[in-house]
Every structure is written in structure tokens, then in C-alpha cells.
Tab-separated table of C-alpha atoms in Angstrom:
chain	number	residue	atom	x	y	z
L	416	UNK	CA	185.733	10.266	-95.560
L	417	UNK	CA	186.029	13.907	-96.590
L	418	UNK	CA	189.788	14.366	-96.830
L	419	UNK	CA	192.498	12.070	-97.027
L	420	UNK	CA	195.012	13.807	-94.494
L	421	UNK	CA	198.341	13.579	-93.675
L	422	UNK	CA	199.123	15.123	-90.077
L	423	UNK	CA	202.978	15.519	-90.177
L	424	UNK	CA	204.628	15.852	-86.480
L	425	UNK	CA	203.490	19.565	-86.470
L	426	UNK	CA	200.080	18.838	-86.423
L	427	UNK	CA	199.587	20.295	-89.911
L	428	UNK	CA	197.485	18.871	-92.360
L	429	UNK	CA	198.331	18.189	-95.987
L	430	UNK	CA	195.398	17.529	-98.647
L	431	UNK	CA	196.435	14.606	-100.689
L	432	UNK	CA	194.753	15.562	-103.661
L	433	UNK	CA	197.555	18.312	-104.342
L	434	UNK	CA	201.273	17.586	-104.934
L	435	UNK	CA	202.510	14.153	-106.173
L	436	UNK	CA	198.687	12.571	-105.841
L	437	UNK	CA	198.229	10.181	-108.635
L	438	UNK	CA	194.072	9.927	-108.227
L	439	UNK	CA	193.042	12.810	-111.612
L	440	UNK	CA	195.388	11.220	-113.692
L	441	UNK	CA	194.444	7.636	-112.741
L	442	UNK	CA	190.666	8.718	-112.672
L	443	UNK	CA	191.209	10.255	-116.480
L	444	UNK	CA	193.078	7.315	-117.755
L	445	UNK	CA	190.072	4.776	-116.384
L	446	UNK	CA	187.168	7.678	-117.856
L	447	UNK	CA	189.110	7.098	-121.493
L	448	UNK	CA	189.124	3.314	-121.272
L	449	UNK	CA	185.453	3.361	-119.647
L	450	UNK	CA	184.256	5.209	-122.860
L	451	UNK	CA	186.052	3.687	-125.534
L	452	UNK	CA	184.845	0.390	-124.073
L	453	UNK	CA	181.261	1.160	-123.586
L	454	UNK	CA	181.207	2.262	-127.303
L	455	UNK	CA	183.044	-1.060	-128.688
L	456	UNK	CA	180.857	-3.508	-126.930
L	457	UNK	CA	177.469	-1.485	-127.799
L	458	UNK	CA	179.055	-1.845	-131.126
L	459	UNK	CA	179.272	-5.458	-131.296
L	460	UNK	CA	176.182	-5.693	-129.588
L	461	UNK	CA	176.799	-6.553	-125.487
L	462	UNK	CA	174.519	-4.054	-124.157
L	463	UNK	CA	174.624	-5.058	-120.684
L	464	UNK	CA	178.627	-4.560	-120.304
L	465	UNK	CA	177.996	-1.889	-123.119
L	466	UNK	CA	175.364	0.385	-120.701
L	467	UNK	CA	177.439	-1.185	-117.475
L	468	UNK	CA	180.734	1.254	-118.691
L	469	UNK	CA	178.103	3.601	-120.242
L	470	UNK	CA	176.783	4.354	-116.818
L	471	UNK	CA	180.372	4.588	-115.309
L	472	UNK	CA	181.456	7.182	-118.134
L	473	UNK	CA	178.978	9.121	-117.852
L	474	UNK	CA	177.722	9.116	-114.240
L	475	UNK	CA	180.467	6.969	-111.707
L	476	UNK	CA	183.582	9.096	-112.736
L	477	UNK	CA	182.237	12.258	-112.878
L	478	UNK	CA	180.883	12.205	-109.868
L	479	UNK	CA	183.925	10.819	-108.384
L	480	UNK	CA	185.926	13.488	-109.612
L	481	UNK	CA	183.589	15.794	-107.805
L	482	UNK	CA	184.249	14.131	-104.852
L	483	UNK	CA	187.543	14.302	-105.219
L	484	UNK	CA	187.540	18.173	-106.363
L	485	UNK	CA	185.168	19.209	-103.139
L	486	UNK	CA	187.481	17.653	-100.595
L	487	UNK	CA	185.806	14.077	-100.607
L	488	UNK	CA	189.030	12.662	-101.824
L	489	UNK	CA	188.805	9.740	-99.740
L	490	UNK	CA	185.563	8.695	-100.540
L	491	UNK	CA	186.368	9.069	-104.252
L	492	UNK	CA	189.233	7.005	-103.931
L	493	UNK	CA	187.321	4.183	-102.368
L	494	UNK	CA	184.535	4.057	-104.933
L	495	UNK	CA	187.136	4.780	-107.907
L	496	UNK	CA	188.759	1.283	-106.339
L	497	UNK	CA	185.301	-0.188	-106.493
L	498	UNK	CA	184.120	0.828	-109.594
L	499	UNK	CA	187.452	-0.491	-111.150
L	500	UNK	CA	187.288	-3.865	-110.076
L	501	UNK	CA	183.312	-3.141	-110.911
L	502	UNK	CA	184.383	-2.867	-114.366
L	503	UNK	CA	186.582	-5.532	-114.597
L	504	UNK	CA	183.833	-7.952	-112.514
L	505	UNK	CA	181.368	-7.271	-115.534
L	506	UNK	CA	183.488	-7.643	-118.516
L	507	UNK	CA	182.593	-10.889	-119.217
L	508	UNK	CA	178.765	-10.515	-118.170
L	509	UNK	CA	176.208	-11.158	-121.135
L	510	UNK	CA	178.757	-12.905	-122.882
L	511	UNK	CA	177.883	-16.549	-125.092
L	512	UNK	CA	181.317	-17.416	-123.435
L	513	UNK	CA	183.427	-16.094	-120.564
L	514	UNK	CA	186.097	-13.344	-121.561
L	515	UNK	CA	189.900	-13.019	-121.101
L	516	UNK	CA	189.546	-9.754	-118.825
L	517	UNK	CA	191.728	-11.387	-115.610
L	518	UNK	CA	194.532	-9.570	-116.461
L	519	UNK	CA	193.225	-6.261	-115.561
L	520	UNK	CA	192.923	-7.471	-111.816
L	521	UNK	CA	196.355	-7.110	-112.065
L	522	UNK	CA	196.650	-3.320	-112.706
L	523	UNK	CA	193.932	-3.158	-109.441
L	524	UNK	CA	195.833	-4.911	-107.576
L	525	UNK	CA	198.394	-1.623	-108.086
L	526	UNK	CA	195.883	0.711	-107.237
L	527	UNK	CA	195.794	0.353	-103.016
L	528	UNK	CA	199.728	1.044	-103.164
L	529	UNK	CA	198.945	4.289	-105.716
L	530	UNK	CA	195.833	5.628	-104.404
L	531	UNK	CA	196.609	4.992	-100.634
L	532	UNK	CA	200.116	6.117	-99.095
L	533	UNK	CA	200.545	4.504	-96.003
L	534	UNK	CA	203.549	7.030	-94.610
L	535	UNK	CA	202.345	9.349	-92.482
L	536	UNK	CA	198.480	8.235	-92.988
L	537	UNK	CA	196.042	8.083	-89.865
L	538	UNK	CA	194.322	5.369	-91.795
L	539	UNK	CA	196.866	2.818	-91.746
L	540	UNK	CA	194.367	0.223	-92.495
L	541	UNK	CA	193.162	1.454	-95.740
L	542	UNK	CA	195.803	0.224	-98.179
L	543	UNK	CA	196.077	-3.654	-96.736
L	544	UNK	CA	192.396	-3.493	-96.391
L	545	UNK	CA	192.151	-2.642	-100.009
L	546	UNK	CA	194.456	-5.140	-101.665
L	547	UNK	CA	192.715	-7.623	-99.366
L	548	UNK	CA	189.256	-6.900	-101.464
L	549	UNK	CA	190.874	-6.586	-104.842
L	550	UNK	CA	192.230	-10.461	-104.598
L	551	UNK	CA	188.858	-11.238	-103.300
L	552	UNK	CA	186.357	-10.207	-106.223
L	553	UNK	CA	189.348	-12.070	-108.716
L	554	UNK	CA	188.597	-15.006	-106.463
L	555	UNK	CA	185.116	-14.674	-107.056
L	556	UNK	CA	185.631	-13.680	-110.883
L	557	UNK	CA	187.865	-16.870	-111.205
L	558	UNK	CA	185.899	-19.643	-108.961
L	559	UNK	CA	182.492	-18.120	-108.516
L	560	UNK	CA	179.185	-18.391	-110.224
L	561	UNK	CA	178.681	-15.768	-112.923
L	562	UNK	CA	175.476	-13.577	-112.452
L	563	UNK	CA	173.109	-14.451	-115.083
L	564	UNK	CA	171.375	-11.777	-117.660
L	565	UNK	CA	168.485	-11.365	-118.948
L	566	UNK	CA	168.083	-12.108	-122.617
L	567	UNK	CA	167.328	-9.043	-123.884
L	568	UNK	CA	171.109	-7.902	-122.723
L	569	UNK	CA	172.701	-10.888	-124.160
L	570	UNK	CA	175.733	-10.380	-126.447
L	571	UNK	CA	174.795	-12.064	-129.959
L	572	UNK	CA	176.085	-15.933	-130.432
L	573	UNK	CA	178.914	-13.964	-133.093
L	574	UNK	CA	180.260	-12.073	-130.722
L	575	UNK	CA	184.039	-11.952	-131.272
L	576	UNK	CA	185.079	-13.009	-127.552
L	577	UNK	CA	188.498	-14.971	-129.256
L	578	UNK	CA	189.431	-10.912	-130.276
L	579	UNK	CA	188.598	-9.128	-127.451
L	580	UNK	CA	190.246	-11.089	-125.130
L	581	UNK	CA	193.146	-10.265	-127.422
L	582	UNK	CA	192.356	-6.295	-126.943
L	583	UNK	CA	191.784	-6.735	-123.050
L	584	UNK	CA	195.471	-8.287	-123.242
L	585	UNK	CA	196.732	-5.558	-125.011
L	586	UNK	CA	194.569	-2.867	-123.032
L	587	UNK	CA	195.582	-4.211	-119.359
L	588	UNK	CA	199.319	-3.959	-120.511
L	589	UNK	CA	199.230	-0.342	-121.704
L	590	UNK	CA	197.186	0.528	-118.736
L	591	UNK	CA	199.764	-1.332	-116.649
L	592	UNK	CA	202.819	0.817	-118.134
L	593	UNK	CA	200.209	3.784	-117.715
L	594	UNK	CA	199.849	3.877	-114.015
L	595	UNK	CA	203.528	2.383	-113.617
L	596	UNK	CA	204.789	5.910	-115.461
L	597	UNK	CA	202.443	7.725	-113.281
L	598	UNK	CA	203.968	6.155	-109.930
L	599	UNK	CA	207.613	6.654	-111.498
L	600	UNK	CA	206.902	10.275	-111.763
L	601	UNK	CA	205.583	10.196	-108.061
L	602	UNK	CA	208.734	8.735	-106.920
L	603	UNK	CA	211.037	11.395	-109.421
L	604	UNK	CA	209.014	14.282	-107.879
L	605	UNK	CA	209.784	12.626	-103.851
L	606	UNK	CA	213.800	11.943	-104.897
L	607	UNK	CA	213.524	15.903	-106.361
L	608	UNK	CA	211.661	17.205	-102.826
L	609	UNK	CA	214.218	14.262	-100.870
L	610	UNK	CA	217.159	16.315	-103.022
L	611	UNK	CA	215.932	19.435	-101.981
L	612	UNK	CA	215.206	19.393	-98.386
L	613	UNK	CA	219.107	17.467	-98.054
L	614	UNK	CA	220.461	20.345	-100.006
L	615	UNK	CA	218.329	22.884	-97.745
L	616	UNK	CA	219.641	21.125	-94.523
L	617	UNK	CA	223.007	21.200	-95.276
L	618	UNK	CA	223.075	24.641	-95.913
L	619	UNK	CA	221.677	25.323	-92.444
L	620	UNK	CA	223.956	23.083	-91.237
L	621	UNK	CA	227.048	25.119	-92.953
L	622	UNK	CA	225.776	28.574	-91.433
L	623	UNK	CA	224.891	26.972	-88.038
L	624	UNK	CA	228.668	24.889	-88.078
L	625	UNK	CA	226.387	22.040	-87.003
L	626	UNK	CA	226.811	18.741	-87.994
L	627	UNK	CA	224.370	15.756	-87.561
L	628	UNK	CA	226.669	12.295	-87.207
L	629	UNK	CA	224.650	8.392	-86.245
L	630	UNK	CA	226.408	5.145	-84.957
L	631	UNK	CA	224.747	1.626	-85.258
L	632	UNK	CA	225.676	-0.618	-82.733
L	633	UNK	CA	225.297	-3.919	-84.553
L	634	UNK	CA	226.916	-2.733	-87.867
L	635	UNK	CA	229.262	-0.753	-85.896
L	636	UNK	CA	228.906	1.753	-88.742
L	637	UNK	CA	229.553	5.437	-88.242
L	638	UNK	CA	227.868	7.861	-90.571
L	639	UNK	CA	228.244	11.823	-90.774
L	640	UNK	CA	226.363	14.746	-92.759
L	641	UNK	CA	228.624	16.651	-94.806
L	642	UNK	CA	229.362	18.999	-92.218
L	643	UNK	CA	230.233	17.161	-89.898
L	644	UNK	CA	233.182	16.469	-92.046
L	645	UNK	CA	234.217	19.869	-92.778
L	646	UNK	CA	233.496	20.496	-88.636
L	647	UNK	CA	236.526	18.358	-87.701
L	648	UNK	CA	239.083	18.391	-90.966
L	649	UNK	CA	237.794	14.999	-92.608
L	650	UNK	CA	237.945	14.322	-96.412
L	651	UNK	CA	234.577	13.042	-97.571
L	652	UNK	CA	236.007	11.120	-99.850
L	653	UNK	CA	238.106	9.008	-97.275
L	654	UNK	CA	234.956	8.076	-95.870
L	655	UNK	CA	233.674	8.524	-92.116
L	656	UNK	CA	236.603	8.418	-89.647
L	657	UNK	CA	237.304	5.464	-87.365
L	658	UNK	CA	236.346	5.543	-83.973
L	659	UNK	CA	239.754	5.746	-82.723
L	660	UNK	CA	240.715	8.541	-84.830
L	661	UNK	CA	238.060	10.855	-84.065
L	662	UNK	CA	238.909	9.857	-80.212
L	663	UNK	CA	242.555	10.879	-80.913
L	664	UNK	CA	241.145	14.508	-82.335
L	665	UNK	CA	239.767	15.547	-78.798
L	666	UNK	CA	241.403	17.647	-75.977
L	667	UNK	CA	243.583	14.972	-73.558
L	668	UNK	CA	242.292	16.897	-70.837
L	669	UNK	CA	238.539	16.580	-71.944
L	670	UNK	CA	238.922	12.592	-73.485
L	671	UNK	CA	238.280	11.212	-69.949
L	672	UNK	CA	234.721	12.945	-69.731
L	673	UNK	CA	233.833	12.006	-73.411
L	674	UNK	CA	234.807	8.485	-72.827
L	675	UNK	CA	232.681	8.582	-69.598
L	676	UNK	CA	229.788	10.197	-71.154
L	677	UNK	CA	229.263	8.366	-74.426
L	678	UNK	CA	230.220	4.884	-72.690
L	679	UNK	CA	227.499	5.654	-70.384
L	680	UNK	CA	225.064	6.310	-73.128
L	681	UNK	CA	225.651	3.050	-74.977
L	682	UNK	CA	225.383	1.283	-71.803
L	683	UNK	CA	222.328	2.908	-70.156
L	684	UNK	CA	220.556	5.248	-73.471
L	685	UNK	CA	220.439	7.933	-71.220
L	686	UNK	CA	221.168	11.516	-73.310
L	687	UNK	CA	223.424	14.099	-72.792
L	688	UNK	CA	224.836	16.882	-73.330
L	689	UNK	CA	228.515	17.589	-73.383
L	690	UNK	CA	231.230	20.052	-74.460
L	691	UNK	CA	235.014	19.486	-75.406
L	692	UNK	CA	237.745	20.377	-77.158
L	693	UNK	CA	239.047	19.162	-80.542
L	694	UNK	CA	242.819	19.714	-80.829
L	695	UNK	CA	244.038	20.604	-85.043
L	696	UNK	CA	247.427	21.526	-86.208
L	697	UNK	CA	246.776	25.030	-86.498
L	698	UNK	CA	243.695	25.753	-84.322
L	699	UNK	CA	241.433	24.386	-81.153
L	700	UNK	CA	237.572	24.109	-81.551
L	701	UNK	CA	235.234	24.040	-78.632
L	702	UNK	CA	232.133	21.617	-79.511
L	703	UNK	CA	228.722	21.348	-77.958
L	704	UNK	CA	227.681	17.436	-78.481
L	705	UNK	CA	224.188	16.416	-78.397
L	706	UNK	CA	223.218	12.544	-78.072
L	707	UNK	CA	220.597	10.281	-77.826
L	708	UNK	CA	220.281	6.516	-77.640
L	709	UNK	CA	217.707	4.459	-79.995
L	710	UNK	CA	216.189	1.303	-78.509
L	711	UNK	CA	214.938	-2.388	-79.720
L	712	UNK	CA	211.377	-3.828	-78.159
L	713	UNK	CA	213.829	-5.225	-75.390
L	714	UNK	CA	215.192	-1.585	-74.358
L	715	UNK	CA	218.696	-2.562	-75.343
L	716	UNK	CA	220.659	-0.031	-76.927
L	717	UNK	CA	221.209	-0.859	-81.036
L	718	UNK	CA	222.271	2.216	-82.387
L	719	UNK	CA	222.911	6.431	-81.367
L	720	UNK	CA	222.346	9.961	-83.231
L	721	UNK	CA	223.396	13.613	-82.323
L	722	UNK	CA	224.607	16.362	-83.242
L	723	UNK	CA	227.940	18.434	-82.550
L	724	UNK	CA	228.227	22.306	-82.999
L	725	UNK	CA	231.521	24.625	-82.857
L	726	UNK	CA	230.622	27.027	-80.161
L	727	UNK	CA	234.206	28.495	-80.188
L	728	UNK	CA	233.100	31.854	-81.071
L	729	UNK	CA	230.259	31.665	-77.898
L	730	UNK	CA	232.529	30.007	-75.556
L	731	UNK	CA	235.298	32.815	-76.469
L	732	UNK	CA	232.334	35.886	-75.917
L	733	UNK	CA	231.326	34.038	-72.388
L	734	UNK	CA	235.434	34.331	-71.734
L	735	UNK	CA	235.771	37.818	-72.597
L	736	UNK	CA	231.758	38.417	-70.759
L	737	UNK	CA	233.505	36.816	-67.532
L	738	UNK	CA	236.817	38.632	-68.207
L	739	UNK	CA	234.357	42.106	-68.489
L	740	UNK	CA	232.773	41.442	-65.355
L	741	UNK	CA	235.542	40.621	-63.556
L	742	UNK	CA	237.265	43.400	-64.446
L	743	UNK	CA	234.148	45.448	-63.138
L	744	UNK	CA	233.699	43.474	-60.320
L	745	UNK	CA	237.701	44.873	-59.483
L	746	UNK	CA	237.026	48.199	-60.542
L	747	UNK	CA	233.898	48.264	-57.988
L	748	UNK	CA	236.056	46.953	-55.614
L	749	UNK	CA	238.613	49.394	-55.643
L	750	UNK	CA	236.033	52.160	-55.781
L	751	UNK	CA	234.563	50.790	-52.230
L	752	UNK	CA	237.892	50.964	-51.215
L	753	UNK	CA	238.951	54.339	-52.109
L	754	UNK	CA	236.002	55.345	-50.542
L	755	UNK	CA	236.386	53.713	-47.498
L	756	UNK	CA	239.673	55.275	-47.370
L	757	UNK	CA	239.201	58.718	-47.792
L	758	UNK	CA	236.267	58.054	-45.229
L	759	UNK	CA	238.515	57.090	-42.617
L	760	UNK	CA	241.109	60.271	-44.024
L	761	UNK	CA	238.625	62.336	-43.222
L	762	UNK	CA	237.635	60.631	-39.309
L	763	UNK	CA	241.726	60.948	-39.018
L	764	UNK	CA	242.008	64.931	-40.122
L	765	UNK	CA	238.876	65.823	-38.256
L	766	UNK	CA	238.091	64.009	-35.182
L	767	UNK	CA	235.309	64.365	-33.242
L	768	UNK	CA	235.467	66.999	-30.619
């Protein structure tokens, strides 16, 4: 329970009380309602929900925002769920009459999807698990037998339940747009970090000249990064090419091979690895192409993803490498030889006596 993790596929850990965590500002909104409540029913004279919200204000919240500040956060996001539907639970405790508070259950019923994110989490379980206990104690509020309290907590027989279940109407809404702006502003700050790491992989993309392309089998839909467009002459705004025409685009000496080597791929998933030449009016590029197959539970083949790369400039340095050392290769030749030769000069102009 002391951190609520999120191991990414480098084995790195990120704290989810930092970044677009929603758990001070939900904690703060719920220690402002907690107090302003405890103070209106003590008030009117319901001391036991009264000292109930009292006790959260002053005790429950703060210490779950310690929690939550010395790496607890889990822990304080458990009993901040708890003590919500706590709060909620009691509102109509000590009461001559039962209260209008169901429509806070509601706004918990948001709080598993806000406090827990299940993408990436180890503890999958959490959020469902949650929700699960949140429609549970409104069962119980709704069909189950009130607690009873002692006397001495009652509310008084004037106690204006008719208004406040007005003002818990009113309250549950504003708390409901409350949290609701708080998850929009999640969801802004992910499409801003989403906008950001596209923008950030393009660019290597541009630099590398390496494009990232995917084909769904079902769909039959091809889709390519930007670069892959600018790789092979495409207009983005005529869309991804068609099968056929990217086919036409490709070396006739090296078509065979791709044929062979992507047809195998869809057929069997296995990878490869492949290079070939695309043919332009005014120039030839040699690409490395990287593929993989993805799978259904059944092993069949339902879609593919990969990557091609101009390698012209590194095929045309292993040319002019090969060219080098054949030309050395000849050179070292001809030096054996010329050796040899004036070897056998010498034998010839001074034989053995």
C-alpha cells in the first residue's frame, strides 16, 4: 500500500501522486464540503452527522493527505474512497426522517475511475473492486436498516430535512461538475503529453528517414506516419496509398522477393527483414523494411506493423567500402606479383653456380 506505481515496459517506476493525479485536488474539494457541512448540521442541531464530518475535517483528511504526501498514496486513496461513501452513509443518521443524500453516491461512483488508473497499473483489480463496494453501501443506504442513535445525538423534531435535501441536490451537482472539470483537465494534460510525444516521434522519424506504416487484415486498412509519406513521394492529403500502387513503386527486379516475403508473413506471422528498391522519376531509394505479424487468441494473422528506412546513403558507403577494398585487394595483388617477378629476374640474371 505505500505507493501506487506504474512500471512502464522499462521497468521504471512512476509515483502517481505527481503529474496529472487528481487525489489533492479531490481530497481538498471533499475537506471544504466536510467542513462546511459539519458546521451547518451542528448548526441546526444534528450532532451526530455534525461531529461524524467534524471528525473527518479535522482528523480523516488530514491524515490522509499525509499519507498521500509520505508515499502512502495508495492507502490514502482507499480510505479517501471509504471515508466518502462514509460520509454519504451517515448523512441521514440522527435524523426525525431519512434525508435526500443518494445523489452523492453518484459522484462516488466516479471516484474508482479518477482515483485508480487502470493503464499500466499492477493492481488491475483495484478500480472494479472499488466501484463494486461503492454500489454496495448505496444498496445498503437504499434497502438496509438504518443504524439507530442514541438520543442525546438526535437531530431536533424541526429539523429542516425538506431543505437540506434541497442543498444535498444542489451540493452533489456542483461536486459532480467539480471532479468532472478535474478529470477534463487530466485528459487535456494526456492529449497535450499524447501531442507531444507524436510531435517528438516524428521528428526522429524525419532525421532517421524512418517511417512507421500498419495494415489490418479485416479492415484491409493501410495506415502510415507522416514520414512514411514523405519516404516514398505520397501527398498526405490524398490519403494512404493503395496496395497496388505502393507495389508498382518498387524495383521489378526486387517485387518478386517483396511479394514472397510479405505474402509469407500474412500467411505464417513469421517477421522479417528485407531490403529493396523503390523506383521515382528522378531518383532510386534503397529501403530496409522491418515487419511483424499481430495475432487473435486463435494465432491467425488479423493485422501487421513495421517500419521502412532509406538506407541509400549506407548501402552507397558499403558500395564504395567494397569498391575500396577491392581496389586494395588488386593493388596487393599486383604487388605479390611484381615481386614474384623480379624474384624470378633475379634467379634468371644470377643462377646458381
Amino acid at each position: 500500500l505505500k505507493r501506487w506505481e506504474d512500471p512502464s515496459e522499462t521497468g521504471e517506476v512512476r509515483d502517481r501522486t505527481s503529474g496529472t493525479d487528481l487525489f489533492r485536488p479531490m481530497l481538498y474539494a471533499v475537506w471544504g464540503y466536510v467542513f462546511a457541512y459539519s458546521g451547518v448540521y451542528l448548526a441546526l442541531g444534528a450532532r451526530f452527522v455534525g461531529y461524524f464530518l467534524l471528525l473527518g475535517g479535522l482528523v480523516i483528511s488530514p491524515l490522509q493527505w499525509a499519507l498521500d504526501r509520505w508515499g502512502w498514496g495508495l492507502a490514502a486513496r482507499l480510505s479517501f474512497l471509504v471515508s466518502c461513501l462514509a460520509y454519504v452513509y451517515s448523512a441521514g443518521l440522527g435524523l426525525p426522517s431519512g434525508i435526500y443524500a443518494e445523489s452523492y453516491y453518484l459522484v462516488a461512483l466516479m471516484l474508482p475511475s479518477l482515483l485508480f488508473e487502470r493503464d499500466g497499473a499492477r493492481r488491475g483489480w483495484i478500480q472494479p473492486l472499488s466501484t463494486l463496494l461503492c454500489v454496495s453501501i448505496w444498496g445498503l443506504h437504499r434497502w438496509g436498516r438504518i443504524p439507530e442513535v442514541p438520543a442525546a445525538l438526535m437531530a431536533p423534531p424541526d429539523f429542516p430535512v425538506d431543505v437540506f435535501a434541497g442543498v444535498n441536490l444542489v451540493g452533489s451537482v456542483a461536486l459532480f461538475s467539480l471532479f468532472h472539470r478535474f478529470y477534463m483537465k487530466r485528459v487535456d494534460a494526456t492529449m497535450a503529453r499524447l501531442a507531444a510525444s507524436r510531435t517528438q516521434l516524428e521528428e526522429a522519424q524525419r532525421v532517421a528517414r524512418i517511417g512507421s506504416w500498419s495494415f489490418d487484415v479485416v479492415s484491409r486498412k493501410i495506415t502510415w506516419s507522416r514520414q512514411m509519406f514523405n519516404l516514398f513521394d505520397e501527398q498526405i492529403d490524398r490519403g494512404e496509398p493503395t496496395f497496388e500502387r505502393h507495389r508498382s513503386t518498387i524495383h521489378e527486379e526486387d517485387r518478386p522477393t517483396w511479394e514472397k516475403t510479405v505474402g509469407d508473413c500474412l500467411r505464417d506471422g513469421m517477421p522479417y527483414v528485407m531490403r529493396f528498391r523503390s523506383v521515382f522519376p528522378d531518383k532510386v531509394l534503397w529501403i530496409e523494411a522491418y515487419g511483424r505479424a499481430s495475432t487473435d487468441s486463435k494465432g491467425r494473422v488479423i493485422g501487421l506493423d513495421g517500419t521502412c528506412q532509406d538506407i541509400s546513403d549506407r548501402v552507397a558507403s558499403e558500395d564504395s567500402l567494397r569498391l575500396e577494398r577491392a581496389k586494395a585487394l588488386q593493388a596487393a595483388k599486383l604487388a605479390s606479383l611484381g615481386e614474384m617477378s623480379a624474384g624470378v629476374a633475379h634467379e634468371i640474371n644470377n643462377p646458381l653456380a
